[in-house]
């Protein structure tokens, strides 16, 4: 059920303004609302790290959707700290013009701009950054960037530590020159400063190792140097306060570092958790759908009790009611939405209008595919990372449209064309969702443990959004039994999905509905990559053929999703975006 924006009631019982939409400050910067987009690598920069048209289009989609502050993705202050190919650059003055252009666009769109200064440390490779990686200690680091490799970085000398601190200050000055309002120091998730924090990764015996005070020293010196270099900017300290692995930073120590960071001059604390060594897996850094909403929120609330500067909370906070309550109840001052804004760039504006959002599934496809070398993308938002493709979108207008099938592709198409058209959705079952109703019952979705709730919320909110726009749903209606139901329409959109071959359909439904798919042995079998690929593709066949015959001569026919070719949900939903926003004539 839709759990979107809920206004507070004032003493007279009338609705009050949603606190998420009220302004607040980070140091010298006033932000128009409490929503911050945190840094997430996009690979939209060119190979050298220069801002591109695609970079600008990606961030501007979130600006136009109402986001208060955009944090541009992790940019290393030194070349040796670049942790991804196509990572935005800030380690040299030559990157300033492109960053200036990006900031200018963000400002013209009404948002504030920040950039994260993040050094990969030992979590990179020479084939990525072009130089020998550095770290607090020369211990093995597993690095996955397109391919997996374990490297041993060079231990930093005291002189090298001084150079890296100075490089952070210089990068902050470049950010200021480019026009950024804030900079964020990255002390989280297993990158360089975080490596100093974790005893497992910091084996030093000098003043930068051993005690907590010593392990925190490097990051706090970076923070002080950045503050001194850019006195007119807001400086945010993003800190993992719990690493979730033996030898990592425990919360008791993370809480103390947060207090020291506030005392050292941080204008805000961005409280996160997790490390690439986290157990049971590094997915903890970006809590997947099997984890509850807001798993790091209590960490933020505890930190907020100790400090007198704003706190930014992050981690599965995309439910509008949860986000609103977190700020209203004093647990945090700002909400950082990463994957949520990838899934729905218009999240803020929709919350302001009281409309259902396009829910993030927390399937981590955006991040997992990016780590494998792909540009940022999204299962439920086919425009993510491809914003320039849709810059001149021309959806149909003034048409009567029949959509056959209320699965994810059909719902997506319908939501995109509902404005300006009369749309009716025909679904042969009693509810919307199609294959997504079963995806949450499988052992895995993409590469994470599946969860019923994630898919149910997505389907329910997509359905509610369509109904709010006047879409008519005709459930339990099989148009093959009554083709005349399609007669009044100008366009027939076939979104009927794929059917299992070899009579496997009833078995698949039984296995998922009964829970057998998660039984020991069966779950292991169904988690096999080759078998899953077979079930997605060769084990199913497209269904469009028998529905095309239902249209009469004057009706336009559009076929989307698995009805065209059986496959995974991401390309199916992407095809719905293309058909709705870039329709072919005829």
Coordinates of C-alpha atoms in Angstrom, one line a residue:
X1 CA 0.0 0.0 0.0
X2 CA 1.2 3.5 -0.8
X3 CA 2.9 5.1 2.3
X4 CA 3.9 8.3 0.7
X5 CA 4.0 11.9 2.0
X6 CA 2.0 12.4 5.2
X7 CA 1.7 15.9 6.5
X8 CA 1.7 16.5 10.2
X9 CA -1.4 17.9 11.8
X10 CA -1.2 21.2 13.6
X11 CA -3.3 22.1 16.7
X12 CA -6.3 22.9 14.6
X13 CA -6.1 19.5 12.8
X14 CA -5.0 21.1 9.5
X15 CA -2.1 19.6 7.6
X16 CA 1.3 21.1 8.3
X17 CA 4.2 21.3 5.9
X18 CA 6.2 18.1 5.6
X19 CA 9.4 18.7 7.5
X20 CA 11.4 17.1 4.7
X21 CA 10.5 20.1 2.5
X22 CA 11.7 22.7 5.0
X23 CA 15.1 24.4 4.6
X24 CA 18.1 23.7 6.8
X25 CA 21.7 24.7 7.0
X26 CA 25.1 22.9 6.7
X27 CA 27.6 25.4 7.9
X28 CA 27.3 28.5 5.7
X29 CA 25.0 26.8 3.2
X30 CA 21.2 26.9 3.3
X31 CA 19.6 24.0 1.5
X32 CA 16.0 24.3 0.4
X33 CA 14.9 20.9 1.8
X34 CA 16.2 18.0 3.8
X35 CA 17.0 15.7 0.9
X36 CA 20.6 15.1 -0.1
X37 CA 21.8 12.9 -2.9
X38 CA 24.9 11.1 -1.6
X39 CA 27.9 10.3 -3.8
X40 CA 27.5 7.2 -6.0
X41 CA 30.0 6.4 -8.9
X42 CA 28.2 6.6 -12.2
X43 CA 31.0 6.0 -14.8
X44 CA 29.5 8.9 -16.8
X45 CA 32.8 10.8 -16.8
X46 CA 35.2 10.1 -19.7
X47 CA 38.2 7.8 -19.4
X48 CA 40.4 10.7 -18.1
X49 CA 37.8 11.8 -15.5
X50 CA 36.4 14.9 -17.3
X51 CA 32.7 15.8 -16.9
X52 CA 30.6 14.9 -19.9
X53 CA 27.1 15.8 -21.2
X54 CA 25.9 12.5 -19.7
X55 CA 27.3 13.5 -16.3
X56 CA 25.4 16.7 -16.4
X57 CA 22.2 15.1 -17.6
X58 CA 22.3 12.4 -14.9
X59 CA 22.7 14.9 -12.0
X60 CA 20.2 17.4 -13.5
X61 CA 17.5 14.8 -13.6
X62 CA 17.7 14.7 -9.8
X63 CA 18.0 18.5 -9.6
X64 CA 14.8 18.9 -11.6
X65 CA 13.1 16.4 -9.4
X66 CA 13.5 18.7 -6.4
X67 CA 16.6 17.3 -4.6
X68 CA 18.0 19.9 -2.2
X69 CA 21.7 19.1 -2.5
X70 CA 23.5 17.0 -5.0
X71 CA 26.7 15.4 -3.9
X72 CA 28.8 14.6 -7.0
X73 CA 30.4 11.2 -6.9
X74 CA 33.7 10.2 -5.2
X75 CA 36.6 12.1 -6.7
X76 CA 40.1 11.3 -5.5
X77 CA 42.4 14.2 -4.4
X78 CA 45.4 12.2 -5.8
X79 CA 45.7 10.2 -9.0
X80 CA 46.9 7.1 -7.1
X81 CA 43.5 7.2 -5.2
X82 CA 41.3 6.8 -8.2
X83 CA 39.3 3.6 -7.5
X84 CA 37.2 3.2 -10.6
X85 CA 37.7 3.7 -14.4
X86 CA 35.7 6.7 -15.6
X87 CA 35.8 8.3 -12.2
X88 CA 35.3 12.1 -12.0
X89 CA 38.6 13.9 -11.6
X90 CA 39.6 16.6 -9.1
X91 CA 43.3 15.9 -8.5
X92 CA 44.4 18.4 -11.2
X93 CA 43.4 22.0 -12.2
X94 CA 42.5 20.8 -15.7
X95 CA 39.3 19.3 -14.3
X96 CA 38.0 22.6 -13.0
X97 CA 36.3 23.8 -16.2
X98 CA 34.1 20.7 -16.4
X99 CA 33.3 20.8 -12.7
X100 CA 32.4 24.5 -13.0
X101 CA 30.0 23.7 -15.8
X102 CA 28.3 21.0 -13.7
X103 CA 28.0 23.2 -10.7
X104 CA 26.6 26.0 -12.7
X105 CA 23.8 23.7 -14.1
X106 CA 23.0 22.4 -10.6
X107 CA 22.7 26.0 -9.3
X108 CA 20.6 27.1 -12.2
X109 CA 18.3 24.2 -11.4
X110 CA 17.8 25.5 -7.8
X111 CA 19.9 22.9 -5.9
X112 CA 23.1 23.2 -3.9
X113 CA 26.2 21.3 -5.0
X114 CA 28.7 19.2 -3.0
X115 CA 31.5 16.9 -4.1
X116 CA 33.0 14.0 -2.2
X117 CA 36.8 13.9 -1.8
X118 CA 37.5 10.2 -1.6
X119 CA 40.8 8.4 -1.8
X120 CA 40.8 4.7 -2.7
X121 CA 43.9 4.0 -0.7
X122 CA 44.6 0.3 -0.9
X123 CA 41.3 -0.3 -2.5
X124 CA 42.5 0.3 -6.1
X125 CA 45.1 -1.1 -8.5
X126 CA 47.9 0.3 -10.7
X127 CA 45.9 -0.7 -13.8
X128 CA 43.1 1.6 -12.7
X129 CA 44.9 4.6 -11.3
X130 CA 48.2 4.4 -13.1
X131 CA 50.3 4.6 -9.9
X132 CA 51.2 2.4 -7.0
X133 CA 48.4 2.3 -4.5
X134 CA 49.1 3.5 -1.0
X135 CA 47.6 2.5 2.4
X136 CA 48.3 2.7 6.1
X137 CA 49.9 -0.7 6.0
X138 CA 51.1 -3.1 3.3
X139 CA 48.5 -5.8 3.7
X140 CA 46.5 -7.6 1.0
X141 CA 43.4 -5.8 -0.3
X142 CA 40.9 -7.6 -2.5
X143 CA 39.9 -5.2 -5.3
X144 CA 37.0 -5.8 -7.7
X145 CA 36.9 -3.4 -10.6
X146 CA 35.6 -5.2 -13.6
X147 CA 37.9 -8.1 -12.6
X148 CA 38.9 -9.4 -9.2
X149 CA 42.5 -9.1 -8.0
X150 CA 44.3 -9.0 -4.7
X151 CA 46.9 -6.4 -4.3
X152 CA 49.4 -5.3 -1.7
X153 CA 49.6 -1.5 -1.5
X154 CA 52.6 0.5 -0.4
X155 CA 52.6 1.5 3.3
X156 CA 52.5 5.3 3.6
X157 CA 55.5 7.0 5.2
X158 CA 54.9 10.1 7.4
X159 CA 56.0 12.3 4.6
X160 CA 53.6 10.5 2.2
X161 CA 50.8 11.1 4.8
X162 CA 51.6 14.8 4.7
X163 CA 51.4 14.8 0.9
X164 CA 48.0 13.2 0.9
X165 CA 46.6 15.6 3.5
X166 CA 47.9 18.5 1.4
X167 CA 46.3 16.9 -1.7
X168 CA 42.9 16.9 0.0
X169 CA 43.3 20.6 0.8
X170 CA 44.2 21.4 -2.8
X171 CA 41.3 19.4 -4.1
X172 CA 39.0 21.3 -1.8
X173 CA 40.3 24.5 -3.2
X174 CA 39.6 23.3 -6.7
X175 CA 36.0 22.5 -5.6
X176 CA 35.7 26.0 -4.2
X177 CA 37.0 27.5 -7.5
X178 CA 34.5 25.4 -9.4
X179 CA 31.7 26.8 -7.3
X180 CA 30.7 24.0 -5.1
X181 CA 28.9 24.9 -1.9
X182 CA 30.2 22.0 0.2
X183 CA 32.9 19.3 0.1
X184 CA 32.5 15.9 1.7
X185 CA 35.5 14.1 3.2
X186 CA 35.2 10.3 2.6
X187 CA 36.0 8.4 5.8
X188 CA 33.8 5.4 5.1
X189 CA 33.4 2.0 3.5
X190 CA 36.9 0.8 3.5
X191 CA 38.6 3.6 1.5
X192 CA 41.8 5.3 2.7
X193 CA 40.7 7.2 5.9
X194 CA 38.5 4.2 6.8
X195 CA 41.5 1.9 6.4
X196 CA 43.3 4.0 9.0
X197 CA 40.4 3.5 11.3
X198 CA 40.3 -0.4 11.1
X199 CA 42.9 -2.2 13.2
X200 CA 42.8 -5.1 10.7
X201 CA 44.1 -2.7 7.9
X202 CA 46.1 -0.4 10.1
X203 CA 49.1 -2.3 11.5
X204 CA 51.2 0.9 12.2
X205 CA 53.2 1.4 15.4
X206 CA 53.7 5.2 15.0
X207 CA 51.3 8.0 16.0
X208 CA 48.9 7.0 13.1
X209 CA 48.3 3.4 14.5
X210 CA 47.5 1.5 17.6
X211 CA 45.1 3.5 19.8
X212 CA 41.8 4.9 18.6
X213 CA 43.2 8.4 18.9
X214 CA 46.1 7.5 16.7
X215 CA 44.0 5.6 14.1
X216 CA 41.6 8.6 13.9
X217 CA 44.4 11.1 13.6
X218 CA 44.9 11.0 9.8
X219 CA 41.2 11.6 8.9
X220 CA 40.9 14.4 11.5
X221 CA 44.1 16.0 10.1
X222 CA 42.5 15.8 6.6
X223 CA 39.3 17.4 7.9
X224 CA 41.2 20.3 9.6
X225 CA 43.3 20.9 6.5
X226 CA 40.2 21.0 4.3
X227 CA 38.5 23.4 6.7
X228 CA 41.4 25.7 6.7
X229 CA 41.7 25.6 2.9
X230 CA 38.1 26.5 2.2
X231 CA 36.7 28.6 5.0
X232 CA 33.7 29.7 3.0
X233 CA 32.5 26.1 2.2
X234 CA 30.5 23.6 4.2
X235 CA 32.6 20.6 5.1
X236 CA 30.9 17.3 5.6
X237 CA 32.6 14.3 7.2
X238 CA 31.2 11.0 5.9
X239 CA 32.0 8.3 8.4
X240 CA 31.4 4.6 8.7
X241 CA 30.7 4.2 12.4
X242 CA 30.5 0.4 12.3
X243 CA 32.5 -1.9 9.9
X244 CA 30.7 -5.2 10.6
X245 CA 33.8 -7.4 10.6
X246 CA 36.3 -8.6 13.1
X247 CA 39.2 -6.2 13.1
X248 CA 37.0 -3.4 11.7
X249 CA 35.8 -0.3 13.5
X250 CA 33.1 -1.1 16.1
X251 CA 30.3 1.4 16.8
X252 CA 31.7 2.4 20.2
X253 CA 34.8 3.7 18.4
X254 CA 33.0 5.1 15.4
X255 CA 30.8 7.1 17.8
X256 CA 33.9 8.6 19.4
X257 CA 35.4 9.5 16.0
X258 CA 32.2 11.2 15.1
X259 CA 32.4 13.4 18.2
X260 CA 36.0 14.2 17.5
X261 CA 35.1 15.1 13.9
X262 CA 32.5 17.6 15.1
X263 CA 34.9 19.1 17.5
X264 CA 37.5 19.4 14.7
X265 CA 35.2 21.6 12.7
X266 CA 33.0 19.3 10.5
X267 CA 29.9 21.3 9.5
X268 CA 27.9 18.1 9.3
X269 CA 28.3 14.4 10.0
X270 CA 27.1 12.0 7.3
X271 CA 26.6 8.8 9.3
X272 CA 26.9 5.5 7.4
X273 CA 28.2 2.0 8.1
X274 CA 29.8 -0.9 6.4
X275 CA 33.1 -1.8 4.7
X276 CA 34.0 -3.8 1.7
X277 CA 35.2 -6.5 4.1
X278 CA 31.9 -6.5 6.0
X279 CA 30.2 -9.8 6.9
X280 CA 28.2 -11.6 5.7
X281 CA 29.1 -9.6 2.5
X282 CA 30.1 -6.2 1.3
X283 CA 26.4 -5.7 0.2
X284 CA 25.9 -4.4 3.8
X285 CA 27.4 -1.0 2.6
X286 CA 24.3 -0.6 0.5
X287 CA 21.7 -2.5 2.5
X288 CA 19.9 -4.9 0.1
X289 CA 16.2 -5.8 0.1
X290 CA 16.6 -8.6 2.7
X291 CA 17.6 -6.0 5.3
X292 CA 15.0 -3.8 7.0
X293 CA 14.4 -0.2 6.1
X294 CA 16.7 2.3 7.8
X295 CA 19.3 -0.1 9.3
X296 CA 21.8 2.7 10.0
X297 CA 19.2 5.2 11.3
X298 CA 19.8 4.4 15.0
X299 CA 23.5 5.0 14.5
X300 CA 22.7 8.5 13.2
X301 CA 20.3 9.1 16.1
X302 CA 23.0 8.1 18.7
X303 CA 25.6 10.4 17.0
X304 CA 23.1 13.3 16.9
X305 CA 22.7 13.1 20.7
X306 CA 26.4 13.8 21.1
X307 CA 27.1 16.7 18.6
X308 CA 25.9 20.2 17.9
X309 CA 26.2 20.0 14.1
X310 CA 23.7 18.6 11.6
X311 CA 23.5 14.8 11.0
X312 CA 22.8 13.2 7.6
X313 CA 21.4 9.7 7.8
X314 CA 21.6 7.2 4.9
X315 CA 20.7 3.6 4.1
X316 CA 17.3 2.5 2.8
X317 CA 15.4 5.6 3.9
X318 CA 13.4 5.9 0.6
X319 CA 10.0 5.3 2.2
X320 CA 8.6 8.8 2.5
X321 CA 6.8 8.2 5.8
X322 CA 10.0 6.8 7.3
X323 CA 12.2 9.6 6.1
X324 CA 9.7 12.2 7.4
X325 CA 9.4 10.6 10.8
X326 CA 13.2 10.3 11.1
X327 CA 13.6 14.0 10.8
X328 CA 10.5 14.9 12.8
X329 CA 11.5 12.7 15.7
X330 CA 14.9 14.2 15.9
X331 CA 16.9 11.2 14.7
X332 CA 18.6 13.1 11.9
X333 CA 18.6 16.5 10.2
X334 CA 18.9 15.4 6.6
X335 CA 18.1 12.3 4.6
X336 CA 20.5 11.0 2.0
X337 CA 18.8 9.1 -0.8
X338 CA 21.1 7.3 -3.2
X339 CA 19.5 4.3 -4.9
X340 CA 16.1 5.9 -4.2
X341 CA 17.0 8.9 -6.5
X342 CA 18.4 6.6 -9.1
X343 CA 15.1 4.8 -9.2
X344 CA 13.0 7.9 -9.0
X345 CA 14.7 11.3 -9.7
X346 CA 11.4 13.0 -9.0
X347 CA 11.1 11.6 -5.5
X348 CA 11.0 15.0 -3.7
X349 CA 8.5 16.6 -6.1
X350 CA 6.2 13.6 -5.8
X351 CA 6.4 13.6 -2.0
X352 CA 5.5 17.3 -2.1
X353 CA 2.5 16.6 -4.3
X354 CA 1.5 13.6 -2.2
X355 CA 2.0 11.2 -5.2
X356 CA 3.2 7.6 -4.9
X357 CA 6.9 7.2 -5.8
X358 CA 8.7 4.7 -8.0
X359 CA 10.2 2.5 -5.4
X360 CA 13.8 1.4 -5.3
X361 CA 13.9 -2.4 -5.0
X362 CA 17.2 -2.4 -3.1
X363 CA 18.4 -5.1 -5.5
X364 CA 21.8 -3.4 -5.8
X365 CA 21.9 -4.0 -9.6
X366 CA 22.9 -0.3 -10.0
X367 CA 26.1 -0.9 -7.9
X368 CA 26.9 -4.5 -8.8
X369 CA 26.7 -3.9 -12.5
X370 CA 28.7 -0.7 -12.1
X371 CA 31.5 -2.6 -10.3
X372 CA 31.5 -5.0 -13.2
X373 CA 32.3 -2.2 -15.6
X374 CA 28.8 -0.9 -16.7
X375 CA 27.6 2.6 -16.5
X376 CA 25.1 3.3 -13.7
X377 CA 21.7 1.9 -14.4
X378 CA 18.5 0.8 -12.6
X379 CA 16.1 -2.1 -12.9
X380 CA 13.0 0.0 -12.4
X381 CA 14.2 3.3 -14.1
X382 CA 15.2 2.6 -17.7
X383 CA 16.4 6.2 -18.1
X384 CA 19.0 6.1 -15.3
X385 CA 22.4 6.7 -16.8
X386 CA 20.8 7.3 -20.2
X387 CA 19.2 10.7 -19.6
X388 CA 20.6 12.2 -22.8
X389 CA 18.8 9.5 -24.8
X390 CA 15.5 10.8 -23.4
X391 CA 16.2 14.5 -23.5
X392 CA 13.8 15.0 -26.3
X393 CA 11.2 12.5 -25.2
X394 CA 7.9 12.6 -27.2
X395 CA 5.4 10.4 -25.5
X396 CA 2.0 9.8 -27.3
X397 CA -0.6 12.4 -26.7
X398 CA -4.4 12.4 -27.1
X399 CA -4.6 8.6 -27.6
X400 CA -6.9 5.9 -26.2
X401 CA -4.4 3.2 -25.2
X402 CA -5.0 -0.3 -24.1
X403 CA -2.2 -2.0 -22.2
X404 CA -2.5 -5.8 -22.0
X405 CA -0.7 -7.0 -18.9
X406 CA -0.1 -5.3 -15.6
X407 CA 3.4 -6.7 -14.9
X408 CA 6.4 -4.4 -14.4
X409 CA 6.7 -3.5 -18.1
X410 CA 3.0 -2.8 -18.5
X411 CA 2.9 -0.7 -15.3
X412 CA 6.0 1.2 -16.3
X413 CA 4.6 2.1 -19.7
X414 CA 1.3 3.0 -18.3
X415 CA 2.8 5.4 -15.7
X416 CA 4.8 7.2 -18.3
X417 CA 2.0 7.8 -20.8
X418 CA -1.0 8.2 -18.4
X419 CA -0.7 12.0 -18.6
X420 CA -2.3 13.3 -21.8
X421 CA -3.9 9.9 -22.8
X422 CA -6.8 7.7 -21.8
X423 CA -5.3 4.5 -20.7
X424 CA -6.9 1.2 -19.7
X425 CA -4.9 -1.8 -18.4
X426 CA -6.3 -5.3 -19.0
X427 CA -4.9 -8.0 -16.6
X428 CA -6.1 -11.6 -16.7
X429 CA -5.4 -12.1 -13.0
X430 CA -7.0 -10.4 -10.1
X431 CA -4.1 -8.1 -9.3
X432 CA -1.2 -6.2 -10.8
X433 CA 2.4 -7.3 -10.7
X434 CA 2.8 -10.3 -13.1
X435 CA 6.2 -12.0 -12.6
X436 CA 7.3 -9.5 -10.0
X437 CA 4.8 -11.1 -7.6
X438 CA 7.0 -14.2 -7.7
X439 CA 10.4 -12.6 -8.0
X440 CA 10.5 -11.9 -4.3
X441 CA 9.8 -15.6 -3.5
X442 CA 12.9 -16.8 -5.3
X443 CA 16.1 -17.4 -3.4
X444 CA 17.9 -14.6 -5.2
X445 CA 16.9 -11.5 -7.3
X446 CA 19.9 -10.4 -9.4
X447 CA 22.7 -11.0 -6.9
X448 CA 20.9 -10.4 -3.5
X449 CA 18.6 -12.4 -1.3
X450 CA 15.0 -11.7 -2.5
X451 CA 12.3 -10.2 -0.4
X452 CA 8.5 -10.3 -1.0
X453 CA 8.0 -6.9 0.6
X454 CA 10.3 -5.0 -1.8
X455 CA 8.4 -6.1 -4.8
X456 CA 4.9 -5.7 -3.2
X457 CA 5.6 -2.1 -2.3
X458 CA 6.9 -1.4 -5.8
X459 CA 3.9 -2.9 -7.5
X460 CA 1.4 -1.3 -5.1
X461 CA 2.9 2.2 -5.5
X462 CA 3.2 1.9 -9.3
X463 CA -0.5 0.8 -9.4
X464 CA -1.5 3.7 -7.1
X465 CA 0.4 6.2 -9.2
X466 CA -1.4 5.0 -12.4
X467 CA -4.8 5.2 -10.7
X468 CA -4.0 8.7 -9.5
X469 CA -3.5 9.7 -13.1
X470 CA -6.9 8.3 -14.1
X471 CA -5.8 4.9 -15.5
X472 CA -8.6 2.3 -15.5
X473 CA -7.6 -1.2 -14.4
X474 CA -9.7 -4.1 -15.6
X475 CA -8.6 -7.1 -13.6
X476 CA -9.6 -10.7 -14.2
X477 CA -10.1 -9.9 -17.8
X478 CA -8.8 -12.1 -20.6
X479 CA -8.9 -10.1 -23.8
X480 CA -8.3 -13.3 -25.9
X481 CA -11.8 -14.4 -24.7
X482 CA -13.4 -11.1 -25.6
X483 CA -11.3 -9.2 -28.2
X484 CA -14.1 -6.7 -28.7
X485 CA -12.9 -5.1 -25.4
X486 CA -10.0 -3.7 -27.4
X487 CA -12.1 -2.2 -30.2
X488 CA -12.3 1.4 -28.9
X489 CA -8.6 2.0 -28.6
X490 CA -6.1 3.7 -30.9
X491 CA -3.1 1.8 -29.6
X492 CA -2.7 -1.7 -28.3
X493 CA 0.4 -2.2 -26.0
X494 CA 1.3 -5.8 -25.5
X495 CA 3.0 -6.3 -22.2
X496 CA 2.0 -9.9 -21.6
X497 CA 5.4 -11.2 -20.5
X498 CA 6.8 -14.6 -21.3
X499 CA 5.5 -18.1 -20.8
X500 CA 7.4 -21.1 -19.5
X501 CA 8.2 -23.8 -22.0
X502 CA 7.8 -27.6 -21.5
X503 CA 4.9 -27.2 -19.1
X504 CA 7.2 -25.8 -16.4
X505 CA 4.8 -23.0 -15.5
X506 CA 2.7 -24.8 -12.9
X507 CA 5.8 -26.2 -11.3
X508 CA 7.5 -22.8 -11.1
X509 CA 4.4 -21.2 -9.5
X510 CA 4.1 -24.1 -7.0
X511 CA 7.8 -23.9 -6.0
X512 CA 7.6 -20.2 -5.4
X513 CA 4.1 -20.0 -3.8
X514 CA 4.8 -22.9 -1.5
X515 CA 8.2 -21.7 -0.4
X516 CA 9.9 -24.8 -1.8
X517 CA 12.2 -22.6 -3.9
X518 CA 13.9 -21.7 -0.6
X519 CA 14.2 -25.2 0.8
X520 CA 17.8 -26.3 1.3
X521 CA 19.1 -28.0 -1.8
X522 CA 16.4 -26.5 -4.1
X523 CA 17.5 -23.0 -3.1
X524 CA 21.1 -23.9 -3.9
X525 CA 20.1 -25.3 -7.2
X526 CA 17.9 -22.3 -8.2
X527 CA 20.7 -20.0 -7.2
X528 CA 23.1 -21.5 -9.8
X529 CA 23.9 -18.8 -12.3
X530 CA 23.6 -21.1 -15.4
X531 CA 20.3 -22.5 -14.3
X532 CA 18.9 -19.1 -13.5
X533 CA 20.0 -17.8 -16.9
X534 CA 18.2 -20.7 -18.5
X535 CA 15.0 -20.0 -16.6
X536 CA 15.1 -16.3 -17.6
X537 CA 15.8 -16.9 -21.2
X538 CA 15.7 -20.3 -22.9
X539 CA 13.2 -21.7 -20.5
X540 CA 10.6 -19.2 -21.5
X541 CA 9.1 -17.9 -24.7
X542 CA 7.7 -14.5 -25.8
X543 CA 3.9 -14.3 -25.9
X544 CA 3.3 -11.3 -28.3
X545 CA 2.3 -13.4 -31.3
X546 CA -1.2 -14.5 -30.2
X547 CA -2.1 -11.0 -29.0
X548 CA -1.1 -9.1 -32.2
X549 CA -3.9 -10.9 -34.0
X550 CA -6.4 -9.2 -31.7
X551 CA -5.8 -5.7 -33.1
X552 CA -7.7 -4.4 -36.1
X553 CA -6.1 -2.6 -39.1
X554 CA -6.2 1.0 -37.8
X555 CA -4.8 0.3 -34.4
X556 CA -1.1 0.9 -33.7
X557 CA 0.6 -2.0 -32.0
X558 CA 3.5 -1.6 -29.4
X559 CA 5.1 -4.7 -27.9
X560 CA 7.3 -4.4 -24.8
X561 CA 9.2 -6.4 -22.2
X562 CA 9.3 -10.1 -22.2
X563 CA 6.5 -10.2 -24.7
X564 CA 9.1 -9.3 -27.3
X565 CA 11.9 -11.6 -26.0
X566 CA 12.1 -13.5 -22.7
X567 CA 14.8 -12.2 -20.4
X568 CA 15.4 -10.3 -17.2
X569 CA 13.4 -7.5 -15.7
X570 CA 15.9 -4.7 -16.3
X571 CA 15.8 -4.8 -20.2
X572 CA 12.0 -5.5 -20.1
X573 CA 11.4 -2.3 -18.1
X574 CA 13.9 -0.4 -20.2
X575 CA 12.0 -1.3 -23.3
X576 CA 8.9 0.2 -21.7
X577 CA 10.7 3.5 -21.2
X578 CA 11.8 3.5 -24.8
X579 CA 8.4 2.6 -26.2
X580 CA 6.6 5.2 -24.0
X581 CA 9.1 8.1 -24.4
X582 CA 10.6 7.4 -27.8
X583 CA 7.7 5.9 -29.7
X584 CA 8.2 4.8 -33.3
X585 CA 5.6 6.2 -35.7
X586 CA 2.9 3.8 -36.9

